Short mmCIF file of C-alpha atoms in Angstrom, two decimals:
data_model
loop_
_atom_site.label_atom_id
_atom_site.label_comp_id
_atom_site.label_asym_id
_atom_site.label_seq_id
_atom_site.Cartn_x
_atom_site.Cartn_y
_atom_site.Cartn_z
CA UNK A 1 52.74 169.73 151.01
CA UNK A 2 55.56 168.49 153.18
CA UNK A 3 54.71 164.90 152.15
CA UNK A 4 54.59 165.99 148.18
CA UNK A 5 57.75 167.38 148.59
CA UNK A 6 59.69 164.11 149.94
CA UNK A 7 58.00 162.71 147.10
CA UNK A 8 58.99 164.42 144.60
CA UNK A 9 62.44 163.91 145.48
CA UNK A 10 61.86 159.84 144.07
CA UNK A 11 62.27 161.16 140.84
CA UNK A 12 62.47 165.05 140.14
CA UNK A 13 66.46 164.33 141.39
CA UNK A 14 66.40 162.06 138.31
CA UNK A 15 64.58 163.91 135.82
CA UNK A 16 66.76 167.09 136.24
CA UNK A 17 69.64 164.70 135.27
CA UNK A 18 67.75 163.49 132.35
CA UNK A 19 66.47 166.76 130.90
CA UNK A 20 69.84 168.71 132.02
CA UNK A 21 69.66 171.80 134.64
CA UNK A 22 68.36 174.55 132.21
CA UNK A 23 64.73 172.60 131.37
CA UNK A 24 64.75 170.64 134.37
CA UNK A 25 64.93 173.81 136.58
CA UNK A 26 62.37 175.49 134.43
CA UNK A 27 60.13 172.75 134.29
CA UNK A 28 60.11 172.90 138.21
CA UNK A 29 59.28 176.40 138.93
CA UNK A 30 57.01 176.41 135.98
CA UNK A 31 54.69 173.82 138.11
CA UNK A 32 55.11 175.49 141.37
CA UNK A 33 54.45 178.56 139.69
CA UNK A 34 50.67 177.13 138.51
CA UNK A 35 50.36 175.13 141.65
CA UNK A 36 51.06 178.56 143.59
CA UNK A 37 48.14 180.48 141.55
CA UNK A 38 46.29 177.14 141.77
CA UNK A 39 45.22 178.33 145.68
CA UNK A 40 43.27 181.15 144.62
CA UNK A 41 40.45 178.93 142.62
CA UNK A 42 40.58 176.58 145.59
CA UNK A 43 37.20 176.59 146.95
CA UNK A 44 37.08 173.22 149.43
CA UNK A 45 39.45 172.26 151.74
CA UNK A 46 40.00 168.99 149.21
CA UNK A 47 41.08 171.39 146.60
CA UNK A 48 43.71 173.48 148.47
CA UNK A 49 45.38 170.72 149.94
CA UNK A 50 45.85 169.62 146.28
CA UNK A 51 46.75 172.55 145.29
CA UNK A 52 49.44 172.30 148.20
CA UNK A 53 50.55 169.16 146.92
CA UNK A 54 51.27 170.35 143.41
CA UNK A 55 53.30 172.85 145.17
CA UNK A 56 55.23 169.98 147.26
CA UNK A 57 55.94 168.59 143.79
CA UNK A 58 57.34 171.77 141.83
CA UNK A 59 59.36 172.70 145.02
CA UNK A 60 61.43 169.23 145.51
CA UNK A 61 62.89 170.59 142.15
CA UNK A 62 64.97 173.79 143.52
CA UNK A 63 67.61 171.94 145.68
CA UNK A 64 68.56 169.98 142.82
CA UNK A 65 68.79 171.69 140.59
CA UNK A 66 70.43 174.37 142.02
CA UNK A 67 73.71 171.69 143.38
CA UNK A 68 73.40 170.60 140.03
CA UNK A 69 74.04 174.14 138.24
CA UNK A 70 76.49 175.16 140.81
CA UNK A 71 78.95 171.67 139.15
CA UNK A 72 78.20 172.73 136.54
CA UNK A 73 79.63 176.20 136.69
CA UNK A 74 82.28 176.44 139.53
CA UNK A 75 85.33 174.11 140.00
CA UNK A 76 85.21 171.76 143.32
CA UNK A 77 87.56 174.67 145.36
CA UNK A 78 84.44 177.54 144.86
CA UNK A 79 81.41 175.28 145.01
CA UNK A 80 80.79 175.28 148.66
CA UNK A 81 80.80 179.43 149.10
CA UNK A 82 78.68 179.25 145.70
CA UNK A 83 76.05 176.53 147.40
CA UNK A 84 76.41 179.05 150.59
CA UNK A 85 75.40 181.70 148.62
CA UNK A 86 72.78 180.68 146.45
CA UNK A 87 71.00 178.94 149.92
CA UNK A 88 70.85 182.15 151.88
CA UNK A 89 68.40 183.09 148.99
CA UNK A 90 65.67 180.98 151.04
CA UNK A 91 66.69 182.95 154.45
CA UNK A 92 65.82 185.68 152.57
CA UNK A 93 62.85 184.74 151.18
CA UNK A 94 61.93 184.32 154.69
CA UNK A 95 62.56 187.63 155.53
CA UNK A 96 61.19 189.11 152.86
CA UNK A 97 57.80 187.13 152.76
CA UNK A 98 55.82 188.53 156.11
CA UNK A 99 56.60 192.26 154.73
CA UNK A 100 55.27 191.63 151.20
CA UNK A 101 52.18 188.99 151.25
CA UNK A 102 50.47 190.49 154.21
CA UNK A 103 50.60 194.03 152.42
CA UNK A 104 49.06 192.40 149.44
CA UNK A 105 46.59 190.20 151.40
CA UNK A 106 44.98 193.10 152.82
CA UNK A 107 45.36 195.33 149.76
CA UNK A 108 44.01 192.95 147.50
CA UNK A 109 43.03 189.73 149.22
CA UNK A 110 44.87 186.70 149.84
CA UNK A 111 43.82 184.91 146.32
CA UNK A 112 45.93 187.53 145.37
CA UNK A 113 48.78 186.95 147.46
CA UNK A 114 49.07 183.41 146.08
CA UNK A 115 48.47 184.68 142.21
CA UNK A 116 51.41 187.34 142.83
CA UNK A 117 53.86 184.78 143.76
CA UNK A 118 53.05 182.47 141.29
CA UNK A 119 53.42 184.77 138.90
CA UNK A 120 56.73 186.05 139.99
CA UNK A 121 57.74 182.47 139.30
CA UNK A 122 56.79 182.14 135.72
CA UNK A 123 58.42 185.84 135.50
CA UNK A 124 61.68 183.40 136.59
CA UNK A 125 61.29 180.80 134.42
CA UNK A 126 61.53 183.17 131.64
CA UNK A 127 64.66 184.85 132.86
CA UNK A 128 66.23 181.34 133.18
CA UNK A 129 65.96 180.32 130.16
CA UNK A 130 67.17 183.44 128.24
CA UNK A 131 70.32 183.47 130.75
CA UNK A 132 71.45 179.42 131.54
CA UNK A 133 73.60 177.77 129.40
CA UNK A 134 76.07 174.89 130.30
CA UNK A 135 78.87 176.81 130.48
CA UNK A 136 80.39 175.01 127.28
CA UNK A 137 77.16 176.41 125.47
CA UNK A 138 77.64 180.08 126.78
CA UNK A 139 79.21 182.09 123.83
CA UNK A 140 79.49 185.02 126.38
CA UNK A 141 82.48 182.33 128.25
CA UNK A 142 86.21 182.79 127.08
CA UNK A 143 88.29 179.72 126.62
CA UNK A 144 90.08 180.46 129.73
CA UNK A 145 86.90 180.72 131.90
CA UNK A 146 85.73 177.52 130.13
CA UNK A 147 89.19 176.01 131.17
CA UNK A 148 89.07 177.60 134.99
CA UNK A 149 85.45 175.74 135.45
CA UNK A 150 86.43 172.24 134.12
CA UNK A 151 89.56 172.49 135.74
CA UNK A 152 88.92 169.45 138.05
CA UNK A 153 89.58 165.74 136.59
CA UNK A 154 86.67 164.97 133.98
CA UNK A 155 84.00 163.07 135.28
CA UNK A 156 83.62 159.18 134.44
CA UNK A 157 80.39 159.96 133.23
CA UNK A 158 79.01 163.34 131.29
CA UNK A 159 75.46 162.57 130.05
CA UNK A 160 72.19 163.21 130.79
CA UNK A 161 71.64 159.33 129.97
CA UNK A 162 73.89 158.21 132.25
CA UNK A 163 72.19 159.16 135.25
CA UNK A 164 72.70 156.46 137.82
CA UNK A 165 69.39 154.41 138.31
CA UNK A 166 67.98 154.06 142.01
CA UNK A 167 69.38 150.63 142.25
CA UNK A 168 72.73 151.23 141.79
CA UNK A 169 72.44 154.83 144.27
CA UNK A 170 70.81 152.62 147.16
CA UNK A 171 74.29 150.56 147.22
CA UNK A 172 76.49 153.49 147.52
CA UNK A 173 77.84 154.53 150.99
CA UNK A 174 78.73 158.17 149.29
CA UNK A 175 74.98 158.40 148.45
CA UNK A 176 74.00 157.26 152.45
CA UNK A 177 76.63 159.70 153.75
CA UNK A 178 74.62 162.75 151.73
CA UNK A 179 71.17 161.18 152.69
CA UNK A 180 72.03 160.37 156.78
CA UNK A 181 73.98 163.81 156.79
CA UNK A 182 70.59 165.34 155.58
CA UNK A 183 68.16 162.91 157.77
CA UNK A 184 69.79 164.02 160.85
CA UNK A 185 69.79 167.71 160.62
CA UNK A 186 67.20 168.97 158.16
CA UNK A 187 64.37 168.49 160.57
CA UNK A 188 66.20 170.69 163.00
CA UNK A 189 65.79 173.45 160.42
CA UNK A 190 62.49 172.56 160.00
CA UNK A 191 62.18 172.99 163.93
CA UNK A 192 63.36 176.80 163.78
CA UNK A 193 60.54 177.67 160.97
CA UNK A 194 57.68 175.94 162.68
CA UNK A 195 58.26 176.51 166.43
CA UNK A 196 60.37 179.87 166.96
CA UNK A 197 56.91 182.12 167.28
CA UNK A 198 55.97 179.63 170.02
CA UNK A 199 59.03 179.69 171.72
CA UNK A 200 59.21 183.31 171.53
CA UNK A 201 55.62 183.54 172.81
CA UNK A 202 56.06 180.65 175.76
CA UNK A 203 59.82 181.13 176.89
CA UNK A 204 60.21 185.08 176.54
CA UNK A 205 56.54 186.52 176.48
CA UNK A 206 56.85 188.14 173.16
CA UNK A 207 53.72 188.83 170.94
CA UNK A 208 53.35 188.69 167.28
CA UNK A 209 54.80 192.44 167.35
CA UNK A 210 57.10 191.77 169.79
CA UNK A 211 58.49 188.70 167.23
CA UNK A 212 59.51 190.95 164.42
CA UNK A 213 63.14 192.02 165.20
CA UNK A 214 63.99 188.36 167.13
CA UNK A 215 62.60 186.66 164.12
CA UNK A 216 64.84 188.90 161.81
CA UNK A 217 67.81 188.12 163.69
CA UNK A 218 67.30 184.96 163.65
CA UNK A 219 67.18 184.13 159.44
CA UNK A 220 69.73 187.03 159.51
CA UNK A 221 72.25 184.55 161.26
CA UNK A 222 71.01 182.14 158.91
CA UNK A 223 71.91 183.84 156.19
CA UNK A 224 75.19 185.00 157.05
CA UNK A 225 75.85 181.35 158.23
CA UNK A 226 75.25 179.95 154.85
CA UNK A 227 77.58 182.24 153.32
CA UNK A 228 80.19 182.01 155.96
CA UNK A 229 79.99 177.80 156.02
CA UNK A 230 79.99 177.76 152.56
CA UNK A 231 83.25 180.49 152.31
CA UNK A 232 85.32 178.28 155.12
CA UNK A 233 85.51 175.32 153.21
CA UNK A 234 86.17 176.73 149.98
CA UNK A 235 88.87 178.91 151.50
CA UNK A 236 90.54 176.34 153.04
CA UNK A 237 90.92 174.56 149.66
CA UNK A 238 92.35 177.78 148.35
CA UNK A 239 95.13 177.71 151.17
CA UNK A 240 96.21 174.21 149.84
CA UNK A 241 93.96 171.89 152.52
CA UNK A 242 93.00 168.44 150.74
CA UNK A 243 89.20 168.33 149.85
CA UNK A 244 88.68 165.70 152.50
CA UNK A 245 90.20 167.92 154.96
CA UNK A 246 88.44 171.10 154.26
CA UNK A 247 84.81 170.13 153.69
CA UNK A 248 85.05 167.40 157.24
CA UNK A 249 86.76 170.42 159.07
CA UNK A 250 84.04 173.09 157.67
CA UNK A 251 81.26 170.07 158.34
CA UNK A 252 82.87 169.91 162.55
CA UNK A 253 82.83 173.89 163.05
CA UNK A 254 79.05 174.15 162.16
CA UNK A 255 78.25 170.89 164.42
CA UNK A 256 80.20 172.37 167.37
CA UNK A 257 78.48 175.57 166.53
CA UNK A 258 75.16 174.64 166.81
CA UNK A 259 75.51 172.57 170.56
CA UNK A 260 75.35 176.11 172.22
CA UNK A 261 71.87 176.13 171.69
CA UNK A 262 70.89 173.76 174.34
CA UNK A 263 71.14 176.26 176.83
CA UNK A 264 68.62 178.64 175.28
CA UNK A 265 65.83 177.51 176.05
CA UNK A 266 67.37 177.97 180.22
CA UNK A 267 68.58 181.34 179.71
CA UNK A 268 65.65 184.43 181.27
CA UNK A 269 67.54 187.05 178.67
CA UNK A 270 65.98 186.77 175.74
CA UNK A 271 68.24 187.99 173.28
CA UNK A 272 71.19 185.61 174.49
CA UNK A 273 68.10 183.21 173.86
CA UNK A 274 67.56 184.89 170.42
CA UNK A 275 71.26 184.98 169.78
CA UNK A 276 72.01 181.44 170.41
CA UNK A 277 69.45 180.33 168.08
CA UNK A 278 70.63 182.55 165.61
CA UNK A 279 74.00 181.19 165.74
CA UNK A 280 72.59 177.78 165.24
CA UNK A 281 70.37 178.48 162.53
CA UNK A 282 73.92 179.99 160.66
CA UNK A 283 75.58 177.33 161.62
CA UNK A 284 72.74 174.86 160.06
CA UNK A 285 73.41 176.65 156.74
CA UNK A 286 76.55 176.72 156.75
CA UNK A 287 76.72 172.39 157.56
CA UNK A 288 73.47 172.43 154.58
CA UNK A 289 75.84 174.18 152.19
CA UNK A 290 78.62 171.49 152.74
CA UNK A 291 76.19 168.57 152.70
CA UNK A 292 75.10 169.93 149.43
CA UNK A 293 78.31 170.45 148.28
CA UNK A 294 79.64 166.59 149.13
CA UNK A 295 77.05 165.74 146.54
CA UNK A 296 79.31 166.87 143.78
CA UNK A 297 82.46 166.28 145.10
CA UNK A 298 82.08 162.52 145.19
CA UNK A 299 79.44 161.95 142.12
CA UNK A 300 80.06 163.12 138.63
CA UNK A 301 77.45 166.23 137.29
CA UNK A 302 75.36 163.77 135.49
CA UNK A 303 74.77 161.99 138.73
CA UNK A 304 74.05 165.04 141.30
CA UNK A 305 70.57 165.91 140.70
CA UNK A 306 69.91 162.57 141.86
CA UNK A 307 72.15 162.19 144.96
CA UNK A 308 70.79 165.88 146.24
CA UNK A 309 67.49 164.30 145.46
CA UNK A 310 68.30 161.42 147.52
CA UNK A 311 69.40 163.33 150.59
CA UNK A 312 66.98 165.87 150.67
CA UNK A 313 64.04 163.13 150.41
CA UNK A 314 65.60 161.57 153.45
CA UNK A 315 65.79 164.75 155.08
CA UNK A 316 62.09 165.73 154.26
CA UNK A 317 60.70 162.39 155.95
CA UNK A 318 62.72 162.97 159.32
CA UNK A 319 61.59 166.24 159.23
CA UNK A 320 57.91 164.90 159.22
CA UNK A 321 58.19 162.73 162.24
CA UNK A 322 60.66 165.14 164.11
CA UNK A 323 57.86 168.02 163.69
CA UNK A 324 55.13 165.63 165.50
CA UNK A 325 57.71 164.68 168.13
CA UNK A 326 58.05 168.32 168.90
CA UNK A 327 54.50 168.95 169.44
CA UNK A 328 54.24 165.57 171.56
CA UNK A 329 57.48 166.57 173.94
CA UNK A 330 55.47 169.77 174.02
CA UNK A 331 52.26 168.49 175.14
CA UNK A 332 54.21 166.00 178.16
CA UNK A 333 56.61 168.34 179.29
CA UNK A 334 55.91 171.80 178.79
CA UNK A 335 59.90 172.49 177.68
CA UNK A 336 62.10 173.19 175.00
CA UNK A 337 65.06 171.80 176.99
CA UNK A 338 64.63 168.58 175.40
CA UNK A 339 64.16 169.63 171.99
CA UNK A 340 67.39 172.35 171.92
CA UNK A 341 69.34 169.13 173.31
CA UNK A 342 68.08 167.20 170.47
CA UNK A 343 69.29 170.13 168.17
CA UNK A 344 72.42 170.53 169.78
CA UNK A 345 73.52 166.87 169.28
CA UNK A 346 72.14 166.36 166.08
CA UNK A 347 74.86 167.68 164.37
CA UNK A 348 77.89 165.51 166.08
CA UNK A 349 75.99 162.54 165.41
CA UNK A 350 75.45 163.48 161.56
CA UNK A 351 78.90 164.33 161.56
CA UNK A 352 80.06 160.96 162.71
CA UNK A 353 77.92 159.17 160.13
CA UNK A 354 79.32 161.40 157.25
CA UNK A 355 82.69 160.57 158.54
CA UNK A 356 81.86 156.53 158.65
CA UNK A 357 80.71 156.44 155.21
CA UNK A 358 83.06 158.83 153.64
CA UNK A 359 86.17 159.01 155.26
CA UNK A 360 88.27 160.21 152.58
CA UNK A 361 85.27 161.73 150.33
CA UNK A 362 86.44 159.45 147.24
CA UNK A 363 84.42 159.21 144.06
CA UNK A 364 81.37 157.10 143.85
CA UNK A 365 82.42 154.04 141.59
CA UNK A 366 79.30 153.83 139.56
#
């Protein structure tokens, strides 16, 4: 799955800016939507990790696509609080996921579970397309909404055929601040998903019941996190702060907010233990949000799909090698003290990188 996904992101980036958001986005969630009810005729281990993989490929679509819809529909002063927004939706997900497919798995049995979901995805797809337009296509958007949302300077480029070709994107130091802002800290998200039940179980002694409420907290943080990252930046352009200033000082608040977490795995309380993780995990979404969000501040729409793509890939192959680095510090040492201090640094050193390459987050000359 993991390794379909960074696939995917080669070229689904690039197709969404080809086919436009509205059948790009569809065309995603249509596959992962098949590829989810897929599982339940798997028979063979063969056939469910290919059915995992033609998940992997419909799911690179949804980060995207999404960046790409938010340019198209908010001005460069709301986008980040709109990415914020629209990415707590997977903390969510998270949250809402162990209370509704294990009541359907025993109810009904877990070929079910996997049906259900896919189905709720082609149940999306049709609402998508009956509700997003560009908003220049909307006839329910007045002249003066039209006028609020391309208020920004028009892009250099505007169509779906000029989206920029891997050749030129590999030569652009915007495109390496997204991707190197991504490679360093998406596997530390990936971290909190795959090893919080262990470190719940091996640091405080909690069992599966016992990981309910911690685990809550947790994406709850993250949530509010993505919201509250996403709100700072945009506020501060609201206030009159230059673009360069408020996204870089948004981007240095999450990174300094996440470094408290190399204590928790030293702390005997667990809930400090539970809180300081939860404050990083915000503090990841709100720094994810922003990342996002550089995309389309320095690349025109027509070129976003593609950057996010970019990042996001880069992201997804860290995260790979990060998760079996885990499991090997793990296996030596017996601690989490060297993986929170891996966390808790992460984000400085993605923040310097972001910094290098974009100092004054000017526009990608394509």
């Amino acid at each position: 799955f993991q390794f379909a996904y960074g696939a995917g992101l080669l070229f689904v980036g690039k197709l969404i800016d080809r086919l436009g958001t509205r059948k790009g986005f569809s065309l995603a969630v249509f596959v992962w939507s098949i590829a989810a009810m897929t599982h339940a005729a798997a028979s063979s281990v063969f056939q469910f990790a290919a059915a995992r993989f033609s998940l992997g490929l419909g799911e690179s679509g949804s980060f995207p696509a999404s960046v790409k819809a938010v340019a198209e529909w908010f001005p460069k002063r709301e986008r980040a609080l709109a990415t914020g927004i629209f990415n707590s939706g997977s903390n969510i997900g998270a949250m809402v996921t162990p209370l509704v497919v294990p009541w359907i798995t025993y109810r009904f049995g877990w070929r079910m579970a996997f049906i259900a979901t896919g189905a709720l995805g082609l149940v999306w797809v049709l609402c998508w397309l009956s509700l997003y337009h560009r908003p220049e296509q909307d006839t329910q958007v007045s002249s003066a909404e039209l006028a609020y949302i391309q208020s920004d300077p028009a892009d250099p480029q505007t169509t779906a055929s000029s989206a920029v070709p891997w050749r030129t994107l590999l030569t652009l130091r915007q495109a390496w601040a997204v991707a190197l802002g991504k490679f360093f800290t998406d596997p530390i998200w990936w971290v909190y998903l795959f090893w919080m039940p262990d470190f719940l179980s091996r640091n405080l002694g909690l069992n599966l019941r016992g990981m309910a409420l911690p685990l809550f907290v947790i994406y709850s943080g993250a949530s509010v996190g993505s919201i509250g990252g996403g709100w700072l930046s945009s506020s501060l352009l609201k206030r009159g702060w230059t673009l360069n200033r408020s996204r870089m000082t948004a981007l240095l608040v999450c990174a300094l907010a996440v470094t408290p977490i190399m204590i928790a795995a030293r702390t005997t309380s667990p809930w400090l233990a539970v809180s300081l993780i939860a404050i990083a995990a915000g503090a990841h979404q709100g720094w994810s949000a922003n990342m996002y969000t550089l995309a389309s501040d320095m690349f025109p729409r027509s070129a976003v799909a593609s950057v996010v793509g970019f990042g996001t890939m880069a992201g997804a192959i860290s995260g790979m090698f990060v998760a079996k680095a885990v499991g090997y510090i793990l296996q030596h040492t017996g601690s989490y003290v060297p993986v929170f201090v891996i966390a808790g640094l992460a984000y400085l050193i993605a923040f310097v990188f972001v910094q290098s390459l974009a100092p004054r987050l000017e526009p990608a000359k394509m």
